[in-house]
CSV table of C-alpha atoms in Angstrom, one decimal:
chain,number,residue,atom,x,y,z
A,1,MET,CA,2.9,17.5,-8.4
A,2,ILE,CA,4.7,15.5,-11.0
A,3,THR,CA,7.3,16.6,-13.4
A,4,LEU,CA,7.7,15.2,-16.9
A,5,PRO,CA,9.9,16.1,-19.9
A,6,LEU,CA,8.0,18.3,-22.3
A,7,LEU,CA,5.2,19.0,-19.8
A,8,SER,CA,7.1,20.5,-16.9
A,9,ASP,CA,5.2,20.4,-13.6
A,10,LEU,CA,1.6,19.1,-13.4
A,11,HIS,CA,-0.7,19.4,-10.5
A,12,VAL,CA,-2.3,15.9,-10.1
A,13,VAL,CA,-3.6,15.8,-6.5
A,14,GLY,CA,-7.0,14.3,-6.2
A,15,LEU,CA,-7.1,12.8,-9.7
A,16,LYS,CA,-8.1,9.2,-10.3
A,17,PRO,CA,-5.7,7.2,-12.5
A,18,THR,CA,-8.0,7.4,-15.5
A,19,GLU,CA,-8.3,11.2,-15.1
A,20,LEU,CA,-4.5,11.5,-14.9
A,21,GLN,CA,-4.2,9.3,-18.0
A,22,GLN,CA,-6.6,11.6,-19.9
A,23,LEU,CA,-4.8,14.8,-18.7
A,24,LEU,CA,-1.4,13.4,-19.8
A,25,ILE,CA,-2.8,12.4,-23.2
A,26,GLU,CA,-4.2,15.9,-23.7
A,27,LYS,CA,-0.9,17.6,-22.6
A,28,LEU,CA,1.2,15.3,-24.8
A,29,ARG,CA,-0.9,15.8,-28.0
A,30,PRO,CA,1.1,18.9,-29.2
A,31,PHE,CA,4.3,16.8,-29.0
A,32,VAL,CA,3.2,13.3,-29.9
A,33,THR,CA,0.9,12.2,-32.7
A,34,GLU,CA,-1.0,9.5,-30.8
A,35,PRO,CA,0.1,9.5,-27.2
A,36,GLN,CA,-0.4,6.3,-25.3
A,37,VAL,CA,-0.2,6.6,-21.6
A,38,THR,CA,-0.6,4.1,-18.8
A,39,VAL,CA,-0.9,5.1,-15.2
A,40,VAL,CA,-0.2,2.6,-12.5
A,41,VAL,CA,-0.7,3.3,-8.8
A,42,GLN,CA,2.2,1.8,-6.9
A,43,GLY,CA,1.2,2.9,-3.4
A,44,ILE,CA,-1.1,5.3,-1.5
A,45,ARG,CA,0.6,7.4,1.2
A,46,SER,CA,-2.2,9.7,2.0
A,47,ARG,CA,-4.1,7.5,4.5
A,48,LYS,CA,-3.1,8.3,8.0
A,49,VAL,CA,-4.2,7.5,11.5
A,50,TYR,CA,-3.6,9.9,14.4
A,51,LEU,CA,-2.6,8.4,17.8
A,52,VAL,CA,-3.2,10.8,20.7
A,53,GLY,CA,-3.6,10.5,24.4
A,54,ASN,CA,-1.4,8.4,26.7
A,55,VAL,CA,0.8,6.8,24.1
A,56,ILE,CA,4.6,7.0,24.0
A,57,LYS,CA,4.9,9.0,20.8
A,58,GLN,CA,1.7,10.9,19.7
A,59,GLY,CA,1.4,11.8,16.1
A,60,ALA,CA,0.3,10.9,12.6
A,61,TYR,CA,1.1,7.4,11.3
A,62,ASN,CA,0.8,6.2,7.6
A,63,LEU,CA,-1.6,3.4,6.9
A,64,ASP,CA,-0.3,1.0,4.3
A,65,GLY,CA,-3.4,-1.2,4.6
A,66,GLY,CA,-4.6,-3.8,7.0
A,67,GLU,CA,-2.8,-2.6,10.2
A,68,THR,CA,-4.5,-3.5,13.4
A,69,VAL,CA,-4.9,-1.2,16.4
A,70,LEU,CA,-2.3,-3.3,18.2
A,71,GLN,CA,0.2,-2.9,15.4
A,72,LEU,CA,-0.3,0.9,15.3
A,73,LEU,CA,0.2,1.1,19.1
A,74,ALA,CA,3.5,-0.8,18.7
A,75,ALA,CA,4.6,1.7,16.0
A,76,CYS,CA,4.1,4.6,18.4
A,77,GLY,CA,6.1,2.9,21.1
A,78,GLY,CA,3.1,1.5,23.0
A,79,LEU,CA,0.8,2.8,25.7
A,80,GLY,CA,2.0,5.3,28.3
A,81,THR,CA,2.3,4.3,32.0
A,82,PHE,CA,-1.2,5.5,32.9
A,83,ALA,CA,-3.0,4.5,29.8
A,84,LYS,CA,-6.3,2.6,30.1
A,85,ALA,CA,-6.2,-0.2,27.5
A,86,ASP,CA,-9.8,-1.0,28.0
A,87,SER,CA,-10.9,2.6,27.2
A,88,ILE,CA,-9.4,3.0,23.7
A,89,LEU,CA,-11.7,4.9,21.3
A,90,ARG,CA,-11.6,4.7,17.5
A,91,PHE,CA,-12.9,7.4,15.2
A,92,THR,CA,-13.6,7.1,11.5
A,93,HIS,CA,-14.1,10.3,9.5
A,94,GLY,CA,-14.6,12.2,12.8
A,95,GLU,CA,-17.3,9.9,14.0
A,96,GLN,CA,-16.7,7.7,17.1
A,97,GLU,CA,-17.1,4.0,16.4
A,98,ALA,CA,-19.0,1.8,18.8
A,99,GLY,CA,-16.6,1.0,21.5
A,100,PRO,CA,-14.5,1.1,23.6
A,101,HIS,CA,-12.1,-1.3,21.9
A,102,PRO,CA,-10.1,-3.3,24.5
A,103,ILE,CA,-6.6,-4.1,23.4
A,104,PRO,CA,-5.1,-7.4,24.7
A,105,VAL,CA,-1.9,-6.4,26.6
């Protein structure tokens, strides 16, 4: 949701920047003769990775882009005492990638 003067709350989840631009132009037409709108994406916070298993702090972690598996493991506090670093599995969209993916410790 975004809130703008004149327009109140707008549901914008799932819209592409160009779609949001057109929506805003349409909504502003009753108030502005020729609305000009620019939409700039400053960041994406919807991409997540889930670390489960024998890690210090299991949970969802935001992906800002380009993080390695090692960086993500560091963010969760590292591997647990009984973790097998040579048996780490990666899944993309629910499908297991070829692996395992050994992590240099």
